[in-house]
mmCIF file of N, CA and C in Angstrom:
data_model
loop_
_atom_site.group_PDB
_atom_site.id
_atom_site.type_symbol
_atom_site.label_atom_id
_atom_site.label_comp_id
_atom_site.label_asym_id
_atom_site.label_seq_id
_atom_site.Cartn_x
_atom_site.Cartn_y
_atom_site.Cartn_z
ATOM 1 N N MET A 1 -25.838 35.999 23.671
ATOM 2 C CA MET A 1 -24.595 35.774 22.955
ATOM 3 C C MET A 1 -24.627 34.344 22.406
ATOM 4 N N GLY A 2 -23.534 33.745 22.200
ATOM 5 C CA GLY A 2 -23.425 32.424 21.606
ATOM 6 C C GLY A 2 -22.227 32.394 20.675
ATOM 7 N N PHE A 3 -22.047 31.294 20.051
ATOM 8 C CA PHE A 3 -20.926 31.176 19.121
ATOM 9 C C PHE A 3 -21.397 30.545 17.838
ATOM 10 N N THR A 4 -20.605 30.730 16.787
ATOM 11 C CA THR A 4 -20.940 30.207 15.472
ATOM 12 C C THR A 4 -19.867 29.244 15.026
ATOM 13 N N ILE A 5 -20.263 28.048 14.634
ATOM 14 C CA ILE A 5 -19.338 27.093 14.030
ATOM 15 C C ILE A 5 -19.242 27.458 12.554
ATOM 16 N N ARG A 6 -18.062 27.691 12.062
ATOM 17 C CA ARG A 6 -17.884 28.126 10.680
ATOM 18 C C ARG A 6 -17.712 26.965 9.705
ATOM 19 N N GLU A 7 -16.994 25.929 10.114
ATOM 20 C CA GLU A 7 -16.788 24.760 9.256
ATOM 21 C C GLU A 7 -16.022 23.703 10.032
ATOM 22 N N LEU A 8 -16.003 22.512 9.508
ATOM 23 C CA LEU A 8 -15.149 21.460 10.051
ATOM 24 C C LEU A 8 -13.719 21.806 9.654
ATOM 25 N N ASN A 9 -12.812 21.881 10.615
ATOM 26 C CA ASN A 9 -11.421 22.247 10.336
ATOM 27 C C ASN A 9 -10.584 21.041 9.957
ATOM 28 N N HIS A 10 -10.670 19.967 10.746
ATOM 29 C CA HIS A 10 -9.885 18.775 10.424
ATOM 30 C C HIS A 10 -10.468 17.535 11.085
ATOM 31 N N VAL A 11 -10.036 16.402 10.565
ATOM 32 C CA VAL A 11 -10.301 15.097 11.145
ATOM 33 C C VAL A 11 -8.939 14.553 11.556
ATOM 34 N N ALA A 12 -8.834 14.029 12.759
ATOM 35 C CA ALA A 12 -7.578 13.440 13.229
ATOM 36 C C ALA A 12 -7.814 11.963 13.541
ATOM 37 N N ILE A 13 -6.899 11.125 13.075
ATOM 38 C CA ILE A 13 -6.981 9.696 13.377
ATOM 39 C C ILE A 13 -5.614 9.197 13.829
ATOM 40 N N HIS A 14 -5.628 8.244 14.717
ATOM 41 C CA HIS A 14 -4.400 7.593 15.169
ATOM 42 C C HIS A 14 -4.093 6.433 14.235
ATOM 43 N N VAL A 15 -2.836 6.310 13.861
ATOM 44 C CA VAL A 15 -2.405 5.242 12.956
ATOM 45 C C VAL A 15 -1.244 4.495 13.582
ATOM 46 N N GLN A 16 -1.171 3.202 13.300
ATOM 47 C CA GLN A 16 -0.120 2.392 13.926
ATOM 48 C C GLN A 16 1.229 2.580 13.255
ATOM 49 N N ASP A 17 1.247 2.654 11.933
ATOM 50 C CA ASP A 17 2.496 2.795 11.183
ATOM 51 C C ASP A 17 2.378 4.034 10.300
ATOM 52 N N LEU A 18 3.039 5.109 10.713
ATOM 53 C CA LEU A 18 2.906 6.385 10.008
ATOM 54 C C LEU A 18 3.335 6.282 8.551
ATOM 55 N N ASP A 19 4.445 5.603 8.261
ATOM 56 C CA ASP A 19 4.921 5.498 6.883
ATOM 57 C C ASP A 19 3.902 4.800 5.982
ATOM 58 N N THR A 20 3.294 3.726 6.476
ATOM 59 C CA THR A 20 2.285 3.004 5.704
ATOM 60 C C THR A 20 1.075 3.894 5.435
ATOM 61 N N SER A 21 0.647 4.613 6.445
ATOM 62 C CA SER A 21 -0.516 5.486 6.284
ATOM 63 C C SER A 21 -0.207 6.679 5.384
ATOM 64 N N VAL A 22 0.978 7.257 5.510
ATOM 65 C CA VAL A 22 1.367 8.360 4.620
ATOM 66 C C VAL A 22 1.366 7.878 3.180
ATOM 67 N N ASP A 23 1.910 6.696 2.929
ATOM 68 C CA ASP A 23 1.914 6.137 1.574
ATOM 69 C C ASP A 23 0.486 5.983 1.055
ATOM 70 N N PHE A 24 -0.407 5.468 1.883
ATOM 71 C CA PHE A 24 -1.794 5.276 1.466
ATOM 72 C C PHE A 24 -2.462 6.609 1.131
ATOM 73 N N TYR A 25 -2.403 7.563 2.049
ATOM 74 C CA TYR A 25 -3.126 8.819 1.830
ATOM 75 C C TYR A 25 -2.475 9.682 0.747
ATOM 76 N N GLU A 26 -1.156 9.594 0.614
ATOM 77 C CA GLU A 26 -0.468 10.406 -0.394
ATOM 78 C C GLU A 26 -0.478 9.742 -1.774
ATOM 79 N N ARG A 27 -0.018 8.491 -1.848
ATOM 80 C CA ARG A 27 0.119 7.824 -3.149
ATOM 81 C C ARG A 27 -1.189 7.220 -3.644
ATOM 82 N N VAL A 28 -1.867 6.470 -2.791
ATOM 83 C CA VAL A 28 -3.079 5.777 -3.208
ATOM 84 C C VAL A 28 -4.255 6.754 -3.322
ATOM 85 N N MET A 29 -4.478 7.560 -2.282
ATOM 86 C CA MET A 29 -5.612 8.482 -2.286
ATOM 87 C C MET A 29 -5.308 9.798 -3.003
ATOM 88 N N GLY A 30 -4.031 10.118 -3.190
ATOM 89 C CA GLY A 30 -3.660 11.337 -3.912
ATOM 90 C C GLY A 30 -3.861 12.622 -3.130
ATOM 91 N N LEU A 31 -3.876 12.542 -1.796
ATOM 92 C CA LEU A 31 -4.042 13.761 -1.005
ATOM 93 C C LEU A 31 -2.729 14.527 -0.927
ATOM 94 N N PRO A 32 -2.777 15.847 -1.075
ATOM 95 C CA PRO A 32 -1.555 16.638 -0.946
ATOM 96 C C PRO A 32 -1.143 16.786 0.518
ATOM 97 N N ARG A 33 0.130 16.551 0.774
ATOM 98 C CA ARG A 33 0.663 16.718 2.123
ATOM 99 C C ARG A 33 0.875 18.203 2.384
ATOM 100 N N ILE A 34 0.571 18.641 3.596
ATOM 101 C CA ILE A 34 0.731 20.045 3.952
ATOM 102 C C ILE A 34 1.636 20.163 5.180
ATOM 103 N N PRO A 35 2.215 21.356 5.398
ATOM 104 C CA PRO A 35 3.112 21.535 6.547
ATOM 105 C C PRO A 35 2.397 21.257 7.870
ATOM 106 N N ARG A 36 3.176 20.723 8.791
ATOM 107 C CA ARG A 36 2.673 20.365 10.122
ATOM 108 C C ARG A 36 3.578 21.015 11.156
ATOM 109 N N PRO A 37 3.018 21.599 12.214
ATOM 110 C CA PRO A 37 3.871 22.149 13.272
ATOM 111 C C PRO A 37 4.777 21.067 13.861
ATOM 112 N N ASN A 38 5.845 21.491 14.480
ATOM 113 C CA ASN A 38 6.832 20.568 15.040
ATOM 114 C C ASN A 38 6.382 20.075 16.415
ATOM 115 N N PHE A 39 5.350 19.216 16.411
ATOM 116 C CA PHE A 39 4.886 18.622 17.663
ATOM 117 C C PHE A 39 5.939 17.649 18.197
ATOM 118 N N ASN A 40 5.773 17.230 19.451
ATOM 119 C CA ASN A 40 6.724 16.284 20.045
ATOM 120 C C ASN A 40 6.271 14.834 19.857
ATOM 121 N N PHE A 41 5.462 14.589 18.835
ATOM 122 C CA PHE A 41 5.037 13.234 18.493
ATOM 123 C C PHE A 41 4.923 13.156 16.974
ATOM 124 N N PRO A 42 5.141 11.973 16.400
ATOM 125 C CA PRO A 42 5.119 11.835 14.943
ATOM 126 C C PRO A 42 3.707 11.950 14.370
ATOM 127 N N GLY A 43 3.648 12.518 13.181
ATOM 128 C CA GLY A 43 2.373 12.634 12.493
ATOM 129 C C GLY A 43 2.566 13.235 11.115
ATOM 130 N N ALA A 44 1.474 13.396 10.408
ATOM 131 C CA ALA A 44 1.482 14.000 9.077
ATOM 132 C C ALA A 44 0.120 14.632 8.836
ATOM 133 N N TRP A 45 0.111 15.719 8.061
ATOM 134 C CA TRP A 45 -1.127 16.416 7.723
ATOM 135 C C TRP A 45 -1.329 16.406 6.219
ATOM 136 N N PHE A 46 -2.606 16.320 5.825
ATOM 137 C CA PHE A 46 -2.985 16.325 4.412
ATOM 138 C C PHE A 46 -4.143 17.285 4.199
ATOM 139 N N ALA A 47 -4.203 17.873 3.011
ATOM 140 C CA ALA A 47 -5.325 18.737 2.654
ATOM 141 C C ALA A 47 -6.496 17.890 2.183
ATOM 142 N N LEU A 48 -7.678 18.275 2.639
ATOM 143 C CA LEU A 48 -8.947 17.688 2.179
ATOM 144 C C LEU A 48 -9.790 18.867 1.686
ATOM 145 N N GLY A 49 -9.492 19.382 0.507
ATOM 146 C CA GLY A 49 -10.149 20.611 0.068
ATOM 147 C C GLY A 49 -9.747 21.730 1.007
ATOM 148 N N ASN A 50 -10.725 22.381 1.641
ATOM 149 C CA ASN A 50 -10.433 23.442 2.608
ATOM 150 C C ASN A 50 -10.231 22.907 4.023
ATOM 151 N N GLN A 51 -10.432 21.612 4.215
ATOM 152 C CA GLN A 51 -10.243 21.005 5.517
ATOM 153 C C GLN A 51 -8.951 20.170 5.489
ATOM 154 N N GLU A 52 -8.686 19.499 6.605
ATOM 155 C CA GLU A 52 -7.435 18.750 6.726
ATOM 156 C C GLU A 52 -7.666 17.388 7.357
ATOM 157 N N LEU A 53 -6.765 16.474 7.052
ATOM 158 C CA LEU A 53 -6.691 15.176 7.711
ATOM 159 C C LEU A 53 -5.378 15.146 8.473
ATOM 160 N N HIS A 54 -5.443 14.869 9.768
ATOM 161 C CA HIS A 54 -4.251 14.793 10.612
ATOM 162 C C HIS A 54 -4.030 13.339 11.021
ATOM 163 N N LEU A 55 -2.871 12.820 10.711
ATOM 164 C CA LEU A 55 -2.483 11.486 11.164
ATOM 165 C C LEU A 55 -1.588 11.638 12.380
ATOM 166 N N ILE A 56 -1.839 10.833 13.400
ATOM 167 C CA ILE A 56 -1.034 10.821 14.617
ATOM 168 C C ILE A 56 -0.545 9.398 14.809
ATOM 169 N N GLU A 57 0.776 9.226 14.789
ATOM 170 C CA GLU A 57 1.309 7.867 14.953
ATOM 171 C C GLU A 57 1.137 7.401 16.386
ATOM 172 N N ASP A 58 0.636 6.182 16.519
ATOM 173 C CA ASP A 58 0.420 5.554 17.816
ATOM 174 C C ASP A 58 0.830 4.085 17.692
ATOM 175 N N LYS A 59 2.087 3.802 18.010
ATOM 176 C CA LYS A 59 2.612 2.436 17.879
ATOM 177 C C LYS A 59 1.864 1.440 18.762
ATOM 178 N N GLN A 60 1.161 1.938 19.785
ATOM 179 C CA GLN A 60 0.410 1.059 20.682
ATOM 180 C C GLN A 60 -0.997 0.764 20.169
ATOM 181 N N LEU A 61 -1.376 1.351 19.034
ATOM 182 C CA LEU A 61 -2.699 1.122 18.462
ATOM 183 C C LEU A 61 -2.859 -0.362 18.159
ATOM 184 N N THR A 62 -3.896 -0.953 18.689
ATOM 185 C CA THR A 62 -4.101 -2.382 18.500
ATOM 186 C C THR A 62 -5.085 -2.626 17.363
ATOM 187 N N PRO A 63 -4.913 -3.743 16.663
ATOM 188 C CA PRO A 63 -5.877 -4.080 15.615
ATOM 189 C C PRO A 63 -7.261 -4.274 16.222
ATOM 190 N N CYS A 64 -8.236 -3.653 15.621
ATOM 191 C CA CYS A 64 -9.619 -3.815 16.058
ATOM 192 C C CYS A 64 -10.526 -3.282 14.956
ATOM 193 N N THR A 65 -11.804 -3.517 15.110
ATOM 194 C CA THR A 65 -12.773 -2.988 14.166
ATOM 195 C C THR A 65 -12.911 -1.493 14.388
ATOM 196 N N ARG A 66 -12.758 -0.741 13.316
ATOM 197 C CA ARG A 66 -12.919 0.708 13.388
ATOM 198 C C ARG A 66 -14.070 1.143 12.488
ATOM 199 N N ARG A 67 -15.033 0.259 12.306
ATOM 200 C CA ARG A 67 -16.140 0.530 11.396
ATOM 201 C C ARG A 67 -17.315 1.238 12.071
ATOM 202 N N HIS A 68 -17.161 1.642 13.321
ATOM 203 C CA HIS A 68 -18.265 2.295 14.022
ATOM 204 C C HIS A 68 -18.374 3.772 13.678
ATOM 205 N N HIS A 69 -17.435 4.312 12.913
ATOM 206 C CA HIS A 69 -17.534 5.679 12.423
ATOM 207 C C HIS A 69 -16.759 5.775 11.110
ATOM 208 N N HIS A 70 -16.994 6.843 10.377
ATOM 209 C CA HIS A 70 -16.280 7.044 9.119
ATOM 210 C C HIS A 70 -16.256 8.527 8.795
ATOM 211 N N PHE A 71 -15.449 8.886 7.816
ATOM 212 C CA PHE A 71 -15.525 10.230 7.262
ATOM 213 C C PHE A 71 -15.732 10.093 5.768
ATOM 214 N N ALA A 72 -16.377 11.097 5.175
ATOM 215 C CA ALA A 72 -16.753 11.026 3.770
ATOM 216 C C ALA A 72 -16.037 12.109 2.971
ATOM 217 N N LEU A 73 -15.609 11.733 1.774
ATOM 218 C CA LEU A 73 -14.947 12.646 0.849
ATOM 219 C C LEU A 73 -15.743 12.665 -0.444
ATOM 220 N N GLN A 74 -16.094 13.857 -0.898
ATOM 221 C CA GLN A 74 -16.862 13.953 -2.138
ATOM 222 C C GLN A 74 -15.928 13.856 -3.332
ATOM 223 N N VAL A 75 -16.322 13.051 -4.308
ATOM 224 C CA VAL A 75 -15.575 12.864 -5.551
ATOM 225 C C VAL A 75 -16.544 13.018 -6.715
ATOM 226 N N GLU A 76 -16.012 13.138 -7.907
ATOM 227 C CA GLU A 76 -16.856 13.299 -9.086
ATOM 228 C C GLU A 76 -17.541 11.988 -9.481
ATOM 229 N N ASP A 77 -16.784 10.868 -9.454
ATOM 230 C CA ASP A 77 -17.293 9.600 -9.970
ATOM 231 C C ASP A 77 -16.681 8.456 -9.172
ATOM 232 N N THR A 78 -17.472 7.806 -8.348
ATOM 233 C CA THR A 78 -16.940 6.730 -7.503
ATOM 234 C C THR A 78 -16.470 5.536 -8.318
ATOM 235 N N TYR A 79 -17.074 5.304 -9.482
ATOM 236 C CA TYR A 79 -16.654 4.174 -10.313
ATOM 237 C C TYR A 79 -15.254 4.410 -10.875
ATOM 238 N N ALA A 80 -14.976 5.646 -11.297
ATOM 239 C CA ALA A 80 -13.637 5.990 -11.788
ATOM 240 C C ALA A 80 -12.622 5.925 -10.647
ATOM 241 N N VAL A 81 -13.026 6.372 -9.456
ATOM 242 C CA VAL A 81 -12.140 6.306 -8.291
ATOM 243 C C VAL A 81 -11.809 4.850 -7.971
ATOM 244 N N ARG A 82 -12.811 3.990 -7.997
ATOM 245 C CA ARG A 82 -12.569 2.565 -7.698
ATOM 246 C C ARG A 82 -11.581 1.970 -8.697
ATOM 247 N N GLU A 83 -11.747 2.274 -9.979
ATOM 248 C CA GLU A 83 -10.805 1.775 -10.991
ATOM 249 C C GLU A 83 -9.387 2.256 -10.707
ATOM 250 N N GLU A 84 -9.256 3.531 -10.335
ATOM 251 C CA GLU A 84 -7.925 4.065 -10.043
ATOM 252 C C GLU A 84 -7.314 3.412 -8.809
ATOM 253 N N LEU A 85 -8.117 3.221 -7.767
ATOM 254 C CA LEU A 85 -7.615 2.556 -6.562
ATOM 255 C C LEU A 85 -7.165 1.133 -6.882
ATOM 256 N N GLU A 86 -7.963 0.418 -7.660
ATOM 257 C CA GLU A 86 -7.590 -0.944 -8.041
ATOM 258 C C GLU A 86 -6.307 -0.946 -8.866
ATOM 259 N N ALA A 87 -6.140 0.027 -9.767
ATOM 260 C CA ALA A 87 -4.923 0.123 -10.570
ATOM 261 C C ALA A 87 -3.698 0.374 -9.697
ATOM 262 N N LYS A 88 -3.900 1.030 -8.554
ATOM 263 C CA LYS A 88 -2.800 1.288 -7.616
ATOM 264 C C LYS A 88 -2.609 0.135 -6.638
ATOM 265 N N GLY A 89 -3.391 -0.941 -6.812
ATOM 266 C CA GLY A 89 -3.238 -2.123 -5.974
ATOM 267 C C GLY A 89 -4.083 -2.119 -4.719
ATOM 268 N N TRP A 90 -4.984 -1.139 -4.574
ATOM 269 C CA TRP A 90 -5.812 -1.089 -3.364
ATOM 270 C C TRP A 90 -7.129 -1.798 -3.630
ATOM 271 N N ASN A 91 -7.461 -2.797 -2.821
ATOM 272 C CA ASN A 91 -8.696 -3.549 -3.028
ATOM 273 C C ASN A 91 -9.457 -3.797 -1.724
ATOM 274 N N HIS A 92 -9.291 -2.906 -0.777
ATOM 275 C CA HIS A 92 -9.964 -3.046 0.515
ATOM 276 C C HIS A 92 -11.291 -2.284 0.485
ATOM 277 N N PHE A 93 -12.247 -2.860 -0.252
ATOM 278 C CA PHE A 93 -13.552 -2.241 -0.432
ATOM 279 C C PHE A 93 -14.563 -2.876 0.510
ATOM 280 N N VAL A 94 -15.482 -2.073 1.024
ATOM 281 C CA VAL A 94 -16.539 -2.556 1.907
ATOM 282 C C VAL A 94 -17.834 -2.699 1.116
ATOM 283 N N SER A 95 -18.231 -1.641 0.423
ATOM 284 C CA SER A 95 -19.444 -1.684 -0.392
ATOM 285 C C SER A 95 -19.405 -0.554 -1.414
ATOM 286 N N HIS A 96 -20.257 -0.679 -2.432
ATOM 287 C CA HIS A 96 -20.309 0.309 -3.514
ATOM 288 C C HIS A 96 -21.698 0.277 -4.113
ATOM 289 N N GLY A 97 -22.386 1.407 -4.064
ATOM 290 C CA GLY A 97 -23.716 1.442 -4.648
ATOM 291 C C GLY A 97 -24.450 2.731 -4.366
ATOM 292 N N PRO A 98 -25.683 2.817 -4.874
ATOM 293 C CA PRO A 98 -26.457 4.053 -4.739
ATOM 294 C C PRO A 98 -27.099 4.206 -3.368
ATOM 295 N N ARG A 99 -27.205 5.470 -2.945
ATOM 296 C CA ARG A 99 -28.009 5.841 -1.782
ATOM 297 C C ARG A 99 -29.434 6.072 -2.272
ATOM 298 N N PRO A 100 -30.417 6.113 -1.381
ATOM 299 C CA PRO A 100 -31.797 6.364 -1.812
ATOM 300 C C PRO A 100 -31.980 7.686 -2.579
ATOM 301 N N ASP A 101 -31.109 8.675 -2.341
ATOM 302 C CA ASP A 101 -31.248 9.961 -3.032
ATOM 303 C C ASP A 101 -30.511 10.007 -4.367
ATOM 304 N N GLY A 102 -29.878 8.897 -4.771
ATOM 305 C CA GLY A 102 -29.189 8.842 -6.048
ATOM 306 C C GLY A 102 -27.698 9.058 -5.984
ATOM 307 N N ALA A 103 -27.189 9.534 -4.867
ATOM 308 C CA ALA A 103 -25.734 9.640 -4.712
ATOM 309 C C ALA A 103 -25.150 8.234 -4.739
ATOM 310 N N ILE A 104 -23.893 8.113 -5.176
ATOM 311 C CA ILE A 104 -23.228 6.809 -5.212
ATOM 312 C C ILE A 104 -22.146 6.798 -4.143
ATOM 313 N N GLN A 105 -22.180 5.786 -3.294
ATOM 314 C CA GLN A 105 -21.223 5.649 -2.195
ATOM 315 C C GLN A 105 -20.274 4.491 -2.446
ATOM 316 N N LEU A 106 -19.005 4.742 -2.211
ATOM 317 C CA LEU A 106 -17.973 3.708 -2.234
ATOM 318 C C LEU A 106 -17.300 3.748 -0.869
ATOM 319 N N PHE A 107 -17.407 2.664 -0.119
ATOM 320 C CA PHE A 107 -16.778 2.578 1.195
ATOM 321 C C PHE A 107 -15.519 1.728 1.082
ATOM 322 N N ILE A 108 -14.398 2.260 1.585
ATOM 323 C CA ILE A 108 -13.124 1.547 1.582
ATOM 324 C C ILE A 108 -12.534 1.561 2.983
ATOM 325 N N LEU A 109 -11.524 0.726 3.191
ATOM 326 C CA LEU A 109 -10.788 0.701 4.453
ATOM 327 C C LEU A 109 -9.381 1.226 4.221
ATOM 328 N N ASP A 110 -8.883 2.023 5.173
ATOM 329 C CA ASP A 110 -7.488 2.455 5.106
ATOM 330 C C ASP A 110 -6.612 1.387 5.767
ATOM 331 N N PRO A 111 -5.291 1.569 5.827
ATOM 332 C CA PRO A 111 -4.419 0.520 6.383
ATOM 333 C C PRO A 111 -4.722 0.136 7.832
ATOM 334 N N ASP A 112 -5.322 1.042 8.611
ATOM 335 C CA ASP A 112 -5.648 0.733 10.002
ATOM 336 C C ASP A 112 -7.090 0.285 10.183
ATOM 337 N N GLY A 113 -7.832 0.143 9.104
ATOM 338 C CA GLY A 113 -9.207 -0.317 9.184
ATOM 339 C C GLY A 113 -10.241 0.783 9.348
ATOM 340 N N TYR A 114 -9.826 2.053 9.236
ATOM 341 C CA TYR A 114 -10.797 3.138 9.274
ATOM 342 C C TYR A 114 -11.606 3.113 7.988
ATOM 343 N N VAL A 115 -12.898 3.384 8.111
ATOM 344 C CA VAL A 115 -13.778 3.423 6.947
ATOM 345 C C VAL A 115 -13.766 4.823 6.349
ATOM 346 N N ILE A 116 -13.573 4.871 5.038
ATOM 347 C CA ILE A 116 -13.643 6.124 4.298
ATOM 348 C C ILE A 116 -14.768 5.963 3.280
ATOM 349 N N GLU A 117 -15.684 6.922 3.288
ATOM 350 C CA GLU A 117 -16.757 6.943 2.288
ATOM 351 C C GLU A 117 -16.343 7.914 1.185
ATOM 352 N N LEU A 118 -16.367 7.441 -0.034
ATOM 353 C CA LEU A 118 -16.179 8.300 -1.196
ATOM 354 C C LEU A 118 -17.558 8.408 -1.838
ATOM 355 N N VAL A 119 -18.052 9.611 -2.020
ATOM 356 C CA VAL A 119 -19.423 9.800 -2.478
ATOM 357 C C VAL A 119 -19.454 10.750 -3.661
ATOM 358 N N SER A 120 -20.231 10.369 -4.666
ATOM 359 C CA SER A 120 -20.463 11.256 -5.812
ATOM 360 C C SER A 120 -21.910 11.719 -5.743
ATOM 361 N N PRO A 121 -22.154 12.975 -6.105
ATOM 362 C CA PRO A 121 -23.496 13.525 -5.977
ATOM 363 C C PRO A 121 -24.487 12.873 -6.928
ATOM 364 N N PRO A 122 -25.773 12.994 -6.611
ATOM 365 C CA PRO A 122 -26.798 12.464 -7.516
ATOM 366 C C PRO A 122 -26.694 13.147 -8.888
ATOM 367 N N LYS A 123 -26.991 12.421 -9.918
ATOM 368 C CA LYS A 123 -26.941 12.979 -11.274
ATOM 369 C C LYS A 123 -28.266 13.606 -11.624
#
């Protein structure tokens, strides 16, 4: 017997200020907000294509480096995305450039310091 993993369902991250993070993921990143069950703790859910991003508010979250892991979102053109983020006032960039296979990576930080990779496929 055994089991089959079908796909990644969601990524969940703890955030210190839910309103700030909702503004970032909804307004700056343009992610659509989706319904969330009525848990007994604050949070918000967003669609990531067929997967989801779950925010969980944690007022006790302390500032620290969160660069030891990241999640990646595929986009059409990282240069166009960077221009749009800058136009929205977001300038928390880590790096931007090609991977050895020709894909272009743009690494940014969210309000809590989580690293998000935006990647466009090789041309």
